[in-house]
XYZ file of C-alpha atoms in Angstrom:
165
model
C 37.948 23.309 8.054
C 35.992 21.401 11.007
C 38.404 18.282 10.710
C 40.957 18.293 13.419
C 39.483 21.630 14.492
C 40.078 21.394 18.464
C 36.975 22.204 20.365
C 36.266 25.411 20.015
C 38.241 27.697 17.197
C 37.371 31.166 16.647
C 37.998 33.221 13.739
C 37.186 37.353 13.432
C 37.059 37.845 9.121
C 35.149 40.557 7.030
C 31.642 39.352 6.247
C 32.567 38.945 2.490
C 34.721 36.451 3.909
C 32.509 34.589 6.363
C 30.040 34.227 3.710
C 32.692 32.434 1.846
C 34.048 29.654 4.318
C 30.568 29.035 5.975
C 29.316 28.322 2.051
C 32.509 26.386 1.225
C 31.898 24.408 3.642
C 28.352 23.728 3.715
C 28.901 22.674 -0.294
C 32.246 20.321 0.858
C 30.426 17.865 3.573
C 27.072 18.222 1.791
C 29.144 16.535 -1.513
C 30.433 14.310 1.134
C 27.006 13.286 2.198
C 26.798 14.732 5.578
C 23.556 16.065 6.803
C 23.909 19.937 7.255
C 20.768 22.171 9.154
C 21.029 25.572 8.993
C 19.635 27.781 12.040
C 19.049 31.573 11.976
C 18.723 32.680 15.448
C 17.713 36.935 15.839
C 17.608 36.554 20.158
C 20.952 36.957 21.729
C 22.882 35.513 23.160
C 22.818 31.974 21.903
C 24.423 29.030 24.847
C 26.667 26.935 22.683
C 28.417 23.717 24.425
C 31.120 22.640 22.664
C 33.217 19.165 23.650
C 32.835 15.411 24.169
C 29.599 14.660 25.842
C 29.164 11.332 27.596
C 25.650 9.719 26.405
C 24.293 6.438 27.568
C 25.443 2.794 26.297
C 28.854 3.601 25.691
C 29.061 6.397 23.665
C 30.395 10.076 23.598
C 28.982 12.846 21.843
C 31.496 15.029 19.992
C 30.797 18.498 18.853
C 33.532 20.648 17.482
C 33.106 24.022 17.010
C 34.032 26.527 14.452
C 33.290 30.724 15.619
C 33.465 33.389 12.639
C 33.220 36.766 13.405
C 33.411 40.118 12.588
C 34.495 41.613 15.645
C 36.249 40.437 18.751
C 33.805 40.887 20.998
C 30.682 38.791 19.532
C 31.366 35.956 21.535
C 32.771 34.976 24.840
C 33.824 31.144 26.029
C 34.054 30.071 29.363
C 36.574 28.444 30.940
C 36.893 24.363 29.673
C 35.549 21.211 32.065
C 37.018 18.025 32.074
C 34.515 15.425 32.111
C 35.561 11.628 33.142
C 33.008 8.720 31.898
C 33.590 5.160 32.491
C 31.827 2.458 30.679
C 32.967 -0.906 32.363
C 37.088 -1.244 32.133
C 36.814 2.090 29.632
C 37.734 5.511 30.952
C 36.946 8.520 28.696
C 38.232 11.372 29.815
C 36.726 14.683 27.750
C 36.570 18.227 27.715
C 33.381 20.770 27.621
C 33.279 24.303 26.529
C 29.976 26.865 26.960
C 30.148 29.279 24.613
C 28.187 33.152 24.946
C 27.508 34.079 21.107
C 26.417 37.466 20.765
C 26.829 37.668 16.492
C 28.286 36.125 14.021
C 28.207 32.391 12.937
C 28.919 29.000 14.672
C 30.071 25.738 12.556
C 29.885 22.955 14.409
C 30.198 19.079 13.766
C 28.365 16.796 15.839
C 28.836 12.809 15.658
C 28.651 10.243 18.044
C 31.705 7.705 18.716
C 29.978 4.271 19.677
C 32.784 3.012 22.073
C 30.873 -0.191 23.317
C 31.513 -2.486 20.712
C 33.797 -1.341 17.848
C 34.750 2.371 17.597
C 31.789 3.161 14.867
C 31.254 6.612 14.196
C 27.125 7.197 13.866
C 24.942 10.002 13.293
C 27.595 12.349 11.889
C 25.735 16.302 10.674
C 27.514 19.591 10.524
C 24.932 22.673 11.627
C 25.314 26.007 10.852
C 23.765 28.278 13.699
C 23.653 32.276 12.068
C 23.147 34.660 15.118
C 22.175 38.485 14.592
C 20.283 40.617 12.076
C 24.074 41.765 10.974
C 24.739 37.931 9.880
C 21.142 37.739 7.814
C 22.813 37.909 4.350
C 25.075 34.841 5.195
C 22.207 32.804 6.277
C 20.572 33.577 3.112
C 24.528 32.554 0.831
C 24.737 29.492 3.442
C 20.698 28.695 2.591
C 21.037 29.018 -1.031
C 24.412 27.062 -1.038
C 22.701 24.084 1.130
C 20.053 23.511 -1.570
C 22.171 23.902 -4.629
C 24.598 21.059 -2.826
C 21.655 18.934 -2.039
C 20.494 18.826 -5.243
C 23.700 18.344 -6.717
C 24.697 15.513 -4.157
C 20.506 14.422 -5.440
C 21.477 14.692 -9.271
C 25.120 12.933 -8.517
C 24.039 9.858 -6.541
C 21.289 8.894 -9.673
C 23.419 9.600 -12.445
C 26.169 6.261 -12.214
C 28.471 5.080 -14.472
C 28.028 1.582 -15.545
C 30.465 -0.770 -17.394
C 30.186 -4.253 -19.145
C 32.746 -6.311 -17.868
């Protein structure tokens, strides 16, 4: 869902559904082995930025965002800004996005591209940021489906298959 998502995607479902995809993929990167915090925020609105952030010693923050709603009108993004970091003959060029959330549930991937040697990728975690009393039962699926994946991903890594060669 988040791969090749552009920067910020938004999505208005039925909360049946929501529960479903947020779960899904919660379960998907935590089998992949990708850290994944879960947030329930009740005080609205929540400031979102959403883009390629220029850090220190050559590297860019990237944070793709995906919005699921139940209505139209539980979030509202601002318009994008291009962002231009150099580090020595590099150019980066980027975009950022500030996103409003008033309800509903933001799934965002976060890693950082280290550009200054080779292009590494470090630091990758997917968070899950639940925003409204309304949203309260998917923090509870998302919760419940982040702990049965980390034990499962737990259980997975110590049982290996060995053969005699």
């Amino acid at each position: 869902m988040l791969s090749g998502v552009p920067l910020f995607a938004k999505r208005i479902e039925s909360m049946e559904n929501i529960r479903s995809i947020v779960s899904n993929e919660v379960a998907k990167y935590l089998k992949r082995g990708v850290n994944v915090e879960v947030n329930y925020i009740d005080d609205k609105p929540v400031i979102h930025v959403s883009g390629q952030l220029p850090m220190s010693d050559g590297k860019v923050k990237v944070i793709e965002t995906l919005y699921l709603g139940s209505s139209n009108d539980g979030s509202e993004e601002h318009s994008t800004v291009m962002v231009q970091y150099e580090y020595g003959p590099l150019k980066v060029v980027g975009q950022v996005m500030v996103i409003n959330v008033y309800e509903g549930v933001l799934l965002s991937r976060e890693y950082v591209v280290d550009l200054s040697s080779e292009l590494r990728v470090l630091n990758d975690v997917v968070k899950v940021t639940v925003v409204g009393k309304d949203y309260v039962k998917v923090k509870d699926a998302v919760e419940a489906a982040r702990q049965q994946g980390a034990q499962q991903a737990k259980a997975s890594s110590t049982q290996q298959t060995y053969y005699a060669i």
